[in-house]
GROMACS .gro file of C-alpha atoms in nm:
model
  488
    1MET     CA    1   1.741  -1.291  -0.032
    2ASN     CA    2   1.788  -1.258  -0.440
    3ASP     CA    3   2.081  -1.091  -0.411
    4LEU     CA    4   2.256  -1.376  -0.200
    5VAL     CA    5   2.097  -1.620  -0.395
    6ARG     CA    6   2.258  -1.452  -0.677
    7GLN     CA    7   2.512  -1.457  -0.572
    8HIS     CA    8   2.678  -1.774  -0.408
    9THR     CA    9   2.425  -2.042  -0.510
   10ALA     CA   10   2.338  -2.185  -0.856
   11LEU     CA   11   1.972  -2.237  -0.799
   12SER     CA   12   1.819  -2.083  -1.133
   13GLU     CA   13   1.525  -1.785  -1.072
   14SER     CA   14   1.242  -2.058  -1.108
   15ASP     CA   15   1.387  -2.171  -0.823
   16LEU     CA   16   1.477  -1.861  -0.694
   17GLU     CA   17   1.086  -1.805  -0.694
   18TRP     CA   18   0.976  -2.124  -0.481
   19LEU     CA   19   1.226  -2.020  -0.200
   20HIS     CA   20   0.989  -1.643  -0.201
   21LEU     CA   21   0.732  -1.864  -0.261
   22LEU     CA   22   0.804  -2.059   0.035
   23VAL     CA   23   0.916  -1.756   0.315
   24SER     CA   24   0.526  -1.575   0.204
   25GLU     CA   25   0.428  -1.843   0.454
   26TRP     CA   26   0.688  -1.958   0.673
   27GLN     CA   27   0.558  -1.812   0.923
   28LEU     CA   28   0.303  -1.997   0.993
   29LEU     CA   29   0.554  -2.271   1.048
   30SER     CA   30   0.721  -2.099   1.317
   31ASP     CA   31   0.412  -1.991   1.466
   32LEU     CA   32   0.316  -2.331   1.483
   33SER     CA   33   0.663  -2.462   1.608
   34PHE     CA   34   0.749  -2.215   1.845
   35ALA     CA   35   1.077  -2.262   1.685
   36ASP     CA   36   1.323  -1.982   1.436
   37LEU     CA   37   1.377  -2.119   1.075
   38VAL     CA   38   1.662  -2.036   0.899
   39LEU     CA   39   1.646  -2.141   0.522
   40TRP     CA   40   2.027  -2.234   0.417
   41VAL     CA   41   2.125  -2.267   0.055
   42PRO     CA   42   2.432  -2.503  -0.064
   43THR     CA   43   2.637  -2.309  -0.263
   44LEU     CA   44   2.782  -2.295  -0.626
   45ASP     CA   45   3.049  -2.499  -0.546
   46GLY     CA   46   2.882  -2.703  -0.280
   47THR     CA   47   3.147  -2.648  -0.050
   48ARG     CA   48   2.918  -2.416   0.195
   49TYR     CA   49   2.568  -2.328   0.281
   50VAL     CA   50   2.478  -1.937   0.322
   51SER     CA   51   2.172  -1.863   0.508
   52VAL     CA   52   1.924  -1.627   0.300
   53ALA     CA   53   1.601  -1.621   0.512
   54GLN     CA   54   1.575  -1.576   0.875
   55MET     CA   55   1.174  -1.647   1.042
   56ARG     CA   56   1.095  -1.579   1.434
   57PRO     CA   57   0.819  -1.706   1.637
   58ASN     CA   58   0.537  -1.531   1.750
   59THR     CA   59   0.437  -1.759   2.015
   60GLY     CA   60   0.755  -1.841   2.137
   61PRO     CA   61   1.066  -1.739   2.267
   62THR     CA   62   1.393  -1.690   1.987
   63SER     CA   63   1.625  -1.909   1.953
   64TYR     CA   64   1.901  -1.667   1.815
   65GLN     CA   65   1.921  -1.348   1.930
   66ASP     CA   66   2.160  -1.236   1.609
   67ASP     CA   67   2.071  -1.208   1.254
   68MET     CA   68   2.184  -1.485   1.080
   69VAL     CA   69   2.081  -1.397   0.711
   70GLY     CA   70   2.401  -1.403   0.516
   71HIS     CA   71   2.656  -1.643   0.718
   72LEU     CA   72   2.805  -1.890   0.537
   73VAL     CA   73   2.972  -2.221   0.694
   74PRO     CA   74   3.102  -2.468   0.580
   75ARG     CA   75   3.040  -2.847   0.513
   76GLY     CA   76   3.069  -3.068   0.764
   77ARG     CA   77   3.046  -2.844   1.043
   78ARG     CA   78   2.626  -2.898   1.103
   79PRO     CA   79   2.572  -3.239   1.094
   80LEU     CA   80   2.245  -3.222   1.009
   81LEU     CA   81   2.130  -3.015   0.734
   82ASP     CA   82   2.390  -3.240   0.539
   83ALA     CA   83   2.200  -3.525   0.599
   84ALA     CA   84   1.882  -3.366   0.502
   85LEU     CA   85   2.029  -3.246   0.216
   86ASP     CA   86   2.242  -3.564   0.095
   87GLU     CA   87   1.925  -3.749   0.248
   88GLY     CA   88   1.620  -3.586   0.177
   89ARG     CA   89   1.478  -3.598   0.502
   90ILE     CA   90   1.353  -3.462   0.789
   91VAL     CA   91   1.676  -3.532   1.003
   92ARG     CA   92   1.574  -3.532   1.420
   93GLU     CA   93   1.857  -3.696   1.553
   94GLY     CA   94   2.159  -3.517   1.801
   95ASP     CA   95   2.195  -3.319   2.130
   96PRO     CA   96   2.033  -3.022   2.214
   97GLU     CA   97   2.269  -2.692   2.112
   98TRP     CA   98   2.373  -2.476   2.363
   99ARG     CA   99   2.372  -2.100   2.320
  100GLU     CA  100   2.388  -1.822   2.564
  101GLU     CA  101   2.350  -2.083   2.839
  102VAL     CA  102   1.994  -2.166   2.656
  103PRO     CA  103   1.947  -2.536   2.496
  104VAL     CA  104   1.813  -2.512   2.146
  105ARG     CA  105   1.640  -2.864   1.989
  106VAL     CA  106   1.752  -2.818   1.579
  107GLU     CA  107   1.554  -3.013   1.286
  108SER     CA  108   1.741  -2.956   0.966
  109ILE     CA  109   1.380  -2.992   0.647
  110PRO     CA  110   1.516  -3.062   0.354
  111VAL     CA  111   1.304  -2.775   0.061
  112ARG     CA  112   1.236  -2.981  -0.218
  113ARG     CA  113   1.106  -2.867  -0.475
  114GLU     CA  114   1.014  -3.123  -0.838
  115GLY     CA  115   1.192  -3.388  -0.689
  116ARG     CA  116   1.473  -3.148  -0.627
  117VAL     CA  117   1.631  -3.093  -0.317
  118LEU     CA  118   1.737  -2.690  -0.334
  119GLY     CA  119   1.826  -2.593   0.061
  120VAL     CA  120   1.744  -2.667   0.368
  121ILE     CA  121   1.506  -2.556   0.728
  122ALA     CA  122   1.660  -2.534   1.041
  123ARG     CA  123   1.408  -2.564   1.294
  124ASN     CA  124   1.529  -2.415   1.633
  125THR     CA  125   1.340  -2.458   1.954
  126ASN     CA  126   1.402  -2.261   2.261
  127LEU     CA  127   1.357  -2.514   2.540
  128LEU     CA  128   1.447  -2.319   2.802
  129THR     CA  129   1.093  -2.277   2.859
  130VAL     CA  130   0.906  -2.636   2.849
  131ARG     CA  131   0.694  -2.787   2.979
  132THR     CA  132   0.371  -3.007   2.993
  133PRO     CA  133   0.211  -2.892   2.618
  134SER     CA  134  -0.157  -2.790   2.627
  135ARG     CA  135  -0.454  -2.938   2.418
  136LEU     CA  136  -0.367  -2.662   2.153
  137GLU     CA  137   0.053  -2.693   2.130
  138LEU     CA  138  -0.008  -3.019   2.072
  139THR     CA  139  -0.270  -2.910   1.803
  140TYR     CA  140   0.006  -2.725   1.620
  141LEU     CA  141   0.307  -2.920   1.700
  142GLN     CA  142   0.123  -3.167   1.462
  143SER     CA  143   0.011  -2.960   1.191
  144ALA     CA  144   0.358  -2.802   1.257
  145SER     CA  145   0.493  -3.211   1.175
  146ASP     CA  146   0.226  -3.241   0.897
  147LEU     CA  147   0.326  -2.869   0.733
  148ALA     CA  148   0.733  -3.031   0.749
  149GLN     CA  149   0.649  -3.322   0.591
  150MET     CA  150   0.495  -3.154   0.292
  151ILE     CA  151   0.804  -2.938   0.222
  152ALA     CA  152   1.005  -3.180   0.240
  153ALA     CA  153   0.753  -3.370   0.033
  154GLY     CA  154   0.800  -3.023  -0.270
  155SER     CA  155   0.339  -3.044  -0.193
  156PHE     CA  156   0.385  -2.684   0.011
  157PRO     CA  157   0.397  -2.438  -0.031
  158PHE     CA  158   0.117  -2.460  -0.271
  159PRO     CA  159   0.215  -2.320  -0.672
  160GLY     CA  160   0.074  -1.998  -0.746
  161GLN     CA  161  -0.060  -1.934  -0.414
  162GLN     CA  162   0.222  -1.648  -0.256
  163VAL     CA  163   0.016  -1.547   0.081
  164ASP     CA  164   0.060  -1.139   0.227
  165MET     CA  165   0.178  -1.239   0.565
  166ASP     CA  166   0.059  -0.883   0.668
  167ALA     CA  167  -0.321  -0.965   0.497
  168SER     CA  168  -0.374  -1.284   0.581
  169PRO     CA  169  -0.497  -1.507   0.926
  170ARG     CA  170  -0.179  -1.592   1.171
  171ALA     CA  171  -0.235  -1.898   1.395
  172GLY     CA  172  -0.253  -1.687   1.717
  173ASP     CA  173  -0.600  -1.473   1.526
  174GLY     CA  174  -0.732  -1.881   1.510
  175LEU     CA  175  -0.722  -2.236   1.386
  176ILE     CA  176  -0.889  -2.500   1.351
  177ARG     CA  177  -0.816  -2.849   1.283
  178LEU     CA  178  -1.016  -3.042   1.060
  179ASP     CA  179  -0.963  -3.449   0.933
  180ALA     CA  180  -1.020  -3.583   0.572
  181ASP     CA  181  -1.364  -3.532   0.581
  182GLY     CA  182  -1.414  -3.137   0.723
  183ILE     CA  183  -1.503  -3.264   1.110
  184VAL     CA  184  -1.354  -3.007   1.350
  185GLN     CA  185  -1.156  -3.160   1.567
  186TYR     CA  186  -0.996  -2.879   1.760
  187ALA     CA  187  -1.061  -2.479   1.807
  188SER     CA  188  -0.898  -2.287   1.938
  189PRO     CA  189  -1.025  -2.004   2.179
  190ASN     CA  190  -0.981  -1.717   1.911
  191ALA     CA  191  -1.124  -1.914   1.611
  192LEU     CA  192  -1.434  -2.022   1.842
  193SER     CA  193  -1.502  -1.655   1.971
  194ALA     CA  194  -1.487  -1.575   1.567
  195TYR     CA  195  -1.778  -1.764   1.562
  196HIS     CA  196  -1.979  -1.686   1.828
  197ARG     CA  197  -1.953  -1.345   1.592
  198LEU     CA  198  -2.173  -1.531   1.293
  199GLY     CA  199  -2.388  -1.640   1.528
  200LEU     CA  200  -2.271  -1.951   1.679
  201ALA     CA  201  -2.431  -2.074   2.019
  202SER     CA  202  -2.234  -2.373   2.114
  203ASP     CA  203  -1.943  -2.576   2.037
  204LEU     CA  204  -1.745  -2.676   1.745
  205VAL     CA  205  -1.607  -2.942   1.794
  206GLY     CA  206  -1.770  -3.260   1.595
  207GLN     CA  207  -1.938  -2.998   1.331
  208HIS     CA  208  -1.925  -3.048   0.993
  209LEU     CA  209  -1.717  -2.683   0.931
  210GLY     CA  210  -1.820  -2.619   0.637
  211GLN     CA  211  -2.205  -2.638   0.655
  212LEU     CA  212  -2.189  -2.501   0.954
  213THR     CA  213  -2.066  -2.154   0.762
  214ALA     CA  214  -2.303  -2.216   0.507
  215ASP     CA  215  -2.567  -2.205   0.772
  216LEU     CA  216  -2.420  -1.926   0.906
  217ALA     CA  217  -2.351  -1.700   0.653
  218PRO     CA  218  -2.699  -1.482   0.494
  219ALA     CA  219  -2.627  -1.580   0.087
  220ARG     CA  220  -2.811  -1.844  -0.091
  221GLY     CA  221  -2.719  -1.997  -0.416
  222PRO     CA  222  -2.403  -2.112  -0.515
  223VAL     CA  223  -2.201  -1.860  -0.268
  224ASP     CA  224  -2.311  -2.095  -0.040
  225GLU     CA  225  -2.137  -2.387  -0.248
  226ALA     CA  226  -1.793  -2.253  -0.258
  227ILE     CA  227  -1.855  -2.157   0.137
  228VAL     CA  228  -1.917  -2.507   0.207
  229LYS     CA  229  -1.563  -2.646   0.007
  230LEU     CA  230  -1.361  -2.352   0.174
  231ALA     CA  231  -1.427  -2.431   0.479
  232SER     CA  232  -1.382  -2.784   0.487
  233GLY     CA  233  -1.125  -2.728   0.395
  234TYR     CA  234  -1.067  -2.932   0.030
  235ALA     CA  235  -0.825  -2.663  -0.186
  236PRO     CA  236  -0.647  -2.384  -0.037
  237ARG     CA  237  -0.847  -2.105  -0.048
  238GLU     CA  238  -0.908  -1.769   0.108
  239ALA     CA  239  -1.265  -1.578   0.148
  240GLU     CA  240  -1.499  -1.381   0.358
  241VAL     CA  241  -1.780  -1.458   0.541
  242GLU     CA  242  -2.046  -1.286   0.676
  243GLY     CA  243  -2.314  -1.288   0.917
  244ASN     CA  244  -2.521  -1.175   1.235
  245GLY     CA  245  -2.359  -0.854   1.190
  246GLY     CA  246  -1.937  -1.017   1.197
  247VAL     CA  247  -1.724  -1.130   0.948
  248ILE     CA  248  -1.455  -1.389   0.932
  249GLN     CA  249  -1.099  -1.425   0.742
  250LEU     CA  250  -1.037  -1.765   0.651
  251ARG     CA  251  -0.806  -1.946   0.548
  252ALA     CA  252  -0.763  -2.296   0.466
  253ILE     CA  253  -0.486  -2.526   0.420
  254PRO     CA  254  -0.529  -2.889   0.317
  255LEU     CA  255  -0.335  -3.139   0.497
  256LYS     CA  256  -0.125  -3.395   0.365
  257PRO     CA  257   0.171  -3.488   0.456
  258LYS     CA  258   0.228  -3.842   0.334
  259GLY     CA  259   0.089  -3.711  -0.070
  260THR     CA  260  -0.327  -3.832   0.102
  261ARG     CA  261  -0.511  -3.545   0.207
  262ILE     CA  262  -0.532  -3.633   0.613
  263GLY     CA  263  -0.665  -3.315   0.697
  264SER     CA  264  -0.721  -2.946   0.668
  265LEU     CA  265  -0.643  -2.648   0.884
  266VAL     CA  266  -0.880  -2.371   0.887
  267LEU     CA  267  -0.710  -1.997   0.972
  268LEU     CA  268  -0.901  -1.770   1.063
  269ARG     CA  269  -0.997  -1.350   1.180
  270ASP     CA  270  -1.202  -1.113   1.315
  271VAL     CA  271  -1.234  -0.849   1.041
  272THR     CA  272  -1.568  -0.763   1.175
  273GLU     CA  273  -1.447  -0.380   1.315
  274LEU     CA  274  -1.126  -0.372   1.044
  275ARG     CA  275  -1.489  -0.373   0.735
  276ARG     CA  276  -1.690  -0.100   0.969
  277ARG     CA  277  -1.383   0.110   0.903
  278GLU     CA  278  -1.305   0.048   0.597
  279ARG     CA  279  -1.672   0.102   0.547
  280GLU     CA  280  -1.720   0.456   0.722
  281LEU     CA  281  -1.366   0.545   0.539
  282ILE     CA  282  -1.503   0.482   0.161
  283THR     CA  283  -1.863   0.622   0.310
  284LYS     CA  284  -1.701   0.963   0.423
  285ASP     CA  285  -1.480   0.956   0.095
  286ALA     CA  286  -1.790   0.972  -0.141
  287THR     CA  287  -1.943   1.168   0.071
  288ILE     CA  288  -1.618   1.435   0.048
  289ARG     CA  289  -1.586   1.351  -0.372
  290GLU     CA  290  -1.976   1.448  -0.355
  291ILE     CA  291  -1.953   1.780  -0.151
  292HIS     CA  292  -1.674   1.901  -0.394
  293HIS     CA  293  -1.866   1.791  -0.695
  294ARG     CA  294  -2.202   2.010  -0.546
  295VAL     CA  295  -1.924   2.260  -0.448
  296LYS     CA  296  -1.826   2.274  -0.896
  297ASN     CA  297  -2.181   2.281  -0.972
  298ASN     CA  298  -2.256   2.579  -0.752
  299LEU     CA  299  -1.944   2.787  -0.841
  300GLN     CA  300  -2.038   2.731  -1.236
  301THR     CA  301  -2.377   2.865  -1.158
  302VAL     CA  302  -2.290   3.107  -1.019
  303ALA     CA  303  -2.002   3.193  -1.340
  304ALA     CA  304  -2.315   3.118  -1.612
  305LEU     CA  305  -2.520   3.361  -1.360
  306LEU     CA  306  -2.278   3.658  -1.364
  307ARG     CA  307  -2.143   3.594  -1.763
  308LEU     CA  308  -2.567   3.594  -1.799
  309GLN     CA  309  -2.562   3.939  -1.694
  310ALA     CA  310  -2.246   4.095  -1.791
  311ARG     CA  311  -2.389   4.001  -2.159
  312ARG     CA  312  -2.674   4.278  -1.987
  313MET     CA  313  -2.491   4.530  -1.924
  314ASP     CA  314  -2.396   4.854  -2.090
  315SER     CA  315  -2.061   4.966  -1.940
  316ASP     CA  316  -1.789   4.778  -2.115
  317GLN     CA  317  -1.596   4.870  -1.813
  318GLY     CA  318  -1.848   4.634  -1.599
  319ARG     CA  319  -1.895   4.415  -1.856
  320GLU     CA  320  -1.511   4.343  -1.809
  321ALA     CA  321  -1.558   4.346  -1.436
  322LEU     CA  322  -1.805   4.059  -1.425
  323ASN     CA  323  -1.621   3.792  -1.674
  324GLU     CA  324  -1.308   3.868  -1.488
  325ALA     CA  325  -1.504   3.752  -1.182
  326VAL     CA  326  -1.644   3.480  -1.440
  327ARG     CA  327  -1.281   3.346  -1.469
  328ARG     CA  328  -1.214   3.369  -1.089
  329VAL     CA  329  -1.538   3.159  -0.983
  330GLY     CA  330  -1.426   2.907  -1.245
  331SER     CA  331  -1.056   2.885  -1.192
  332ILE     CA  332  -1.190   2.735  -0.866
  333ALA     CA  333  -1.459   2.525  -1.037
  334ILE     CA  334  -1.129   2.338  -1.146
  335VAL     CA  335  -1.054   2.207  -0.853
  336HIS     CA  336  -1.311   2.142  -0.677
  337GLU     CA  337  -1.401   1.894  -0.996
  338THR     CA  338  -1.081   1.752  -0.987
  339LEU     CA  339  -1.106   1.678  -0.567
  340SER     CA  340  -1.443   1.502  -0.691
  341GLN     CA  341  -1.315   1.277  -0.895
  342ASN     CA  342  -0.918   1.152  -0.643
  343LEU     CA  343  -0.958   0.952  -0.325
  344ASP     CA  344  -0.793   1.236  -0.136
  345GLU     CA  345  -0.720   1.601  -0.075
  346ARG     CA  346  -0.449   1.545  -0.323
  347VAL     CA  347  -0.460   1.684  -0.655
  348GLU     CA  348  -0.184   1.695  -0.987
  349PHE     CA  349  -0.218   2.038  -1.037
  350ASP     CA  350  -0.103   2.035  -1.417
  351GLU     CA  351  -0.373   1.969  -1.520
  352ILE     CA  352  -0.544   2.207  -1.360
  353ALA     CA  353  -0.227   2.510  -1.418
  354ASP     CA  354  -0.271   2.322  -1.872
  355ARG     CA  355  -0.719   2.409  -1.809
  356VAL     CA  356  -0.656   2.778  -1.649
  357LEU     CA  357  -0.416   2.824  -1.876
  358ALA     CA  358  -0.679   2.732  -2.165
  359MET     CA  359  -0.976   2.929  -2.031
  360VAL     CA  360  -0.800   3.235  -1.962
  361ALA     CA  361  -0.584   3.160  -2.306
  362GLU     CA  362  -0.989   3.251  -2.504
  363ILE     CA  363  -0.908   3.631  -2.375
  364SER     CA  364  -0.567   3.621  -2.566
  365PRO     CA  365  -0.527   3.795  -2.871
  366GLY     CA  366  -0.558   3.587  -3.222
  367GLY     CA  367  -0.111   3.574  -3.174
  368VAL     CA  368  -0.004   3.546  -2.832
  369ASN     CA  369   0.094   3.207  -2.738
  370CYS     CA  370  -0.003   3.044  -2.416
  371ARG     CA  371   0.216   2.749  -2.313
  372ARG     CA  372   0.354   2.587  -1.950
  373THR     CA  373   0.709   2.384  -1.825
  374GLY     CA  374   0.817   2.177  -1.577
  375ARG     CA  375   0.610   2.042  -1.351
  376PHE     CA  376   0.428   2.145  -1.080
  377GLY     CA  377   0.373   1.826  -0.855
  378ILE     CA  378   0.063   1.654  -0.632
  379LEU     CA  379  -0.059   1.947  -0.426
  380ASP     CA  380  -0.263   1.956  -0.143
  381ALA     CA  381  -0.619   2.122  -0.216
  382GLU     CA  382  -0.587   2.380   0.102
  383VAL     CA  383  -0.324   2.491  -0.165
  384ALA     CA  384  -0.375   2.435  -0.461
  385THR     CA  385  -0.729   2.599  -0.459
  386PRO     CA  386  -0.549   2.957  -0.405
  387LEU     CA  387  -0.263   2.880  -0.602
  388SER     CA  388  -0.600   2.796  -0.948
  389MET     CA  389  -0.659   3.132  -0.835
  390VAL     CA  390  -0.313   3.290  -0.838
  391LEU     CA  391  -0.209   3.151  -1.186
  392THR     CA  392  -0.555   3.264  -1.290
  393GLU     CA  393  -0.503   3.683  -1.246
  394VAL     CA  394  -0.096   3.636  -1.329
  395LEU     CA  395  -0.180   3.481  -1.627
  396GLN     CA  396  -0.487   3.737  -1.686
  397ASN     CA  397  -0.272   4.034  -1.613
  398ALA     CA  398   0.019   3.970  -1.909
  399LEU     CA  399  -0.264   3.883  -2.180
  400GLU     CA  400  -0.495   4.191  -2.087
  401HIS     CA  401  -0.135   4.482  -2.005
  402ALA     CA  402   0.166   4.347  -2.226
  403PHE     CA  403   0.026   4.307  -2.573
  404ALA     CA  404  -0.150   4.550  -2.784
  405PRO     CA  405  -0.414   4.424  -2.937
  406GLY     CA  406  -0.375   4.152  -3.293
  407GLU     CA  407   0.049   4.227  -3.131
  408SER     CA  408   0.237   3.844  -3.135
  409GLY     CA  409   0.400   3.754  -2.847
  410SER     CA  410   0.383   3.410  -2.608
  411VAL     CA  411   0.402   3.388  -2.237
  412GLU     CA  412   0.552   3.069  -2.049
  413VAL     CA  413   0.452   2.944  -1.760
  414ALA     CA  414   0.773   2.733  -1.575
  415ALA     CA  415   0.722   2.559  -1.253
  416LEU     CA  416   0.994   2.357  -1.062
  417ARG     CA  417   0.924   2.178  -0.771
  418GLY     CA  418   1.236   2.118  -0.600
  419GLY     CA  419   1.403   2.193  -0.129
  420THR     CA  420   1.402   1.906   0.067
  421ARG     CA  421   1.186   1.638   0.145
  422GLU     CA  422   0.989   1.730   0.417
  423GLU     CA  423   1.047   2.136   0.361
  424SER     CA  424   0.916   2.102  -0.044
  425ARG     CA  425   0.898   2.424  -0.248
  426LEU     CA  426   0.734   2.543  -0.541
  427LEU     CA  427   0.934   2.798  -0.786
  428ILE     CA  428   0.645   2.970  -1.100
  429THR     CA  429   0.772   3.164  -1.313
  430VAL     CA  430   0.554   3.360  -1.540
  431ARG     CA  431   0.722   3.529  -1.829
  432ASP     CA  432   0.564   3.715  -2.162
  433ASP     CA  433   0.798   3.890  -2.406
  434GLY     CA  434   0.519   4.251  -2.419
  435ARG     CA  435   0.568   4.525  -2.403
  436GLY     CA  436   0.660   4.574  -1.991
  437LEU     CA  437   0.644   4.745  -1.669
  438PRO     CA  438   0.579   5.101  -1.663
  439GLU     CA  439   0.804   5.359  -1.565
  440GLY     CA  440   0.782   5.317  -1.134
  441PHE     CA  441   0.546   5.070  -1.152
  442ASP     CA  442   0.636   4.885  -0.778
  443PRO     CA  443   0.321   4.587  -0.807
  444GLN     CA  444   0.399   4.568  -0.403
  445ARG     CA  445   0.212   4.899  -0.318
  446THR     CA  446  -0.005   4.967  -0.713
  447GLY     CA  447  -0.135   4.772  -0.933
  448ASN     CA  448  -0.505   4.657  -0.994
  449LEU     CA  449  -0.763   4.475  -0.794
  450GLY     CA  450  -0.581   4.066  -1.019
  451LEU     CA  451  -0.285   4.229  -0.828
  452GLN     CA  452  -0.359   4.299  -0.492
  453ILE     CA  453  -0.584   3.903  -0.464
  454VAL     CA  454  -0.230   3.845  -0.594
  455ARG     CA  455  -0.112   3.939  -0.335
  456THR     CA  456  -0.286   3.854  -0.060
  457LEU     CA  457  -0.330   3.521  -0.194
  458VAL     CA  458   0.080   3.496  -0.206
  459GLU     CA  459   0.225   3.603   0.114
  460GLY     CA  460  -0.088   3.570   0.345
  461GLU     CA  461  -0.276   3.251   0.250
  462LEU     CA  462   0.041   3.091   0.133
  463GLY     CA  463   0.276   3.243   0.328
  464GLY     CA  464   0.565   3.222   0.001
  465SER     CA  465   0.627   3.557  -0.168
  466PHE     CA  466   0.575   3.740  -0.471
  467ASP     CA  467   0.754   3.956  -0.729
  468MET     CA  468   0.736   4.104  -1.110
  469VAL     CA  469   1.010   4.197  -1.303
  470PRO     CA  470   1.139   4.309  -1.642
  471ALA     CA  471   1.248   4.027  -1.823
  472PRO     CA  472   1.628   3.955  -1.895
  473GLU     CA  473   1.546   4.065  -2.267
  474ARG     CA  474   1.192   4.225  -2.234
  475GLY     CA  475   0.914   4.185  -2.139
  476THR     CA  476   0.820   4.125  -1.791
  477LYS     CA  477   0.899   3.879  -1.542
  478VAL     CA  478   0.628   3.736  -1.199
  479VAL     CA  479   0.830   3.521  -0.920
  480LEU     CA  480   0.581   3.344  -0.734
  481ASP     CA  481   0.810   3.060  -0.467
  482ILE     CA  482   0.595   2.926  -0.254
  483PRO     CA  483   0.588   2.657   0.041
  484VAL     CA  484   0.425   2.308  -0.099
  485GLY     CA  485   0.350   1.995   0.165
  486ALA     CA  486   0.609   1.680   0.034
  487GLU     CA  487   0.509   1.500  -0.254
  488LYS     CA  488   0.363   1.144  -0.168
   0.00000   0.00000   0.00000
């Protein structure tokens, strides 16, 4: 709609925002009218109309099989559009049109804003299935007529009340028509069922909806007054009411077809099961985060015990082995700490990589600089946990064996995310400028416990590849190629 309005019309940005506000609301008008809606706006030169939006009803058959958005028609071809635009009134005159052997009643509703007519809504009703209307259908049609008059007068939609059509109640979910005093004149079967869920044992018709809703809700104090005003339809508002184990979502729409409030529409939906599932998910998420938090605490306790044991060791070799175990446990604890702060089982691995770098750098000679380039991105927990251990082992191996005590140098971790959307891969390169590999060293067959852990995790658990080769100029380069899920 933005492109069509800016390309073909002279409407301002504020006018365009008004049209967006209208389009966010007009599913209701379409459903209440049992009709298709097409929004026509005059072009810049005033010789044609361009259709910028279209809506089909959920409550009846469509009048248009094809998409009308983007169509241009000259003035004069559709007299009802001309009359509504020029005279600023709702036009219903004329015989039904025939489209593909289907009779269609056409009406035109001017869209007014601040005294100016911006465009015209063509309301097209399929008459093929016309029959004697029920009380529900009569209420729908009367409410649609009131809303159409409000659109023509510029009092609907309500400024600052843009509605999410997917989240708000619709006419078919439940509808209640109130008079000016807030007394129920009509309640649809779905609306009555929703109030029975709240604990109502009688009918709704003839009752003051605001006071009844406040009585069914368990809240006390100022909340009661707010519920009374909302359910009485004095202002355009939305809220949820909970009682008797049920939850209903309410939306009030004051009706002022001639400038004076004559009553209200209250749309409502039973969202009891939806809110129950949301609460279960919240509880589940909180439980998972608490589990990760406790695992992290337990791992830190294990690391502390290993550290204490290392201090008591007389053997330097045994002490170093325990310190390596401390770092391995610590790398897993970092992942669980990050997961305990998230709502899902995915983590931003860049933060974890930086913390692993800082942890391993504690053992590095004073002259060795550790840094990261590139971006790991977001990874699933099942990838992040083994990858943190792999990164710890590779870095620890580089810092221990690439440099002599007191020797300066650098270690760089480079990450590159690539591949297709469905099969994303992570290429990690750890490069040092140290002494290089020993003569005849084969990383696939030889190596210490750390390299054995790396091979097992990368090839077995992560399904990737691992290689360790001499760097082009000096030092060693470790290359990890790992399949990862698509970054969301």
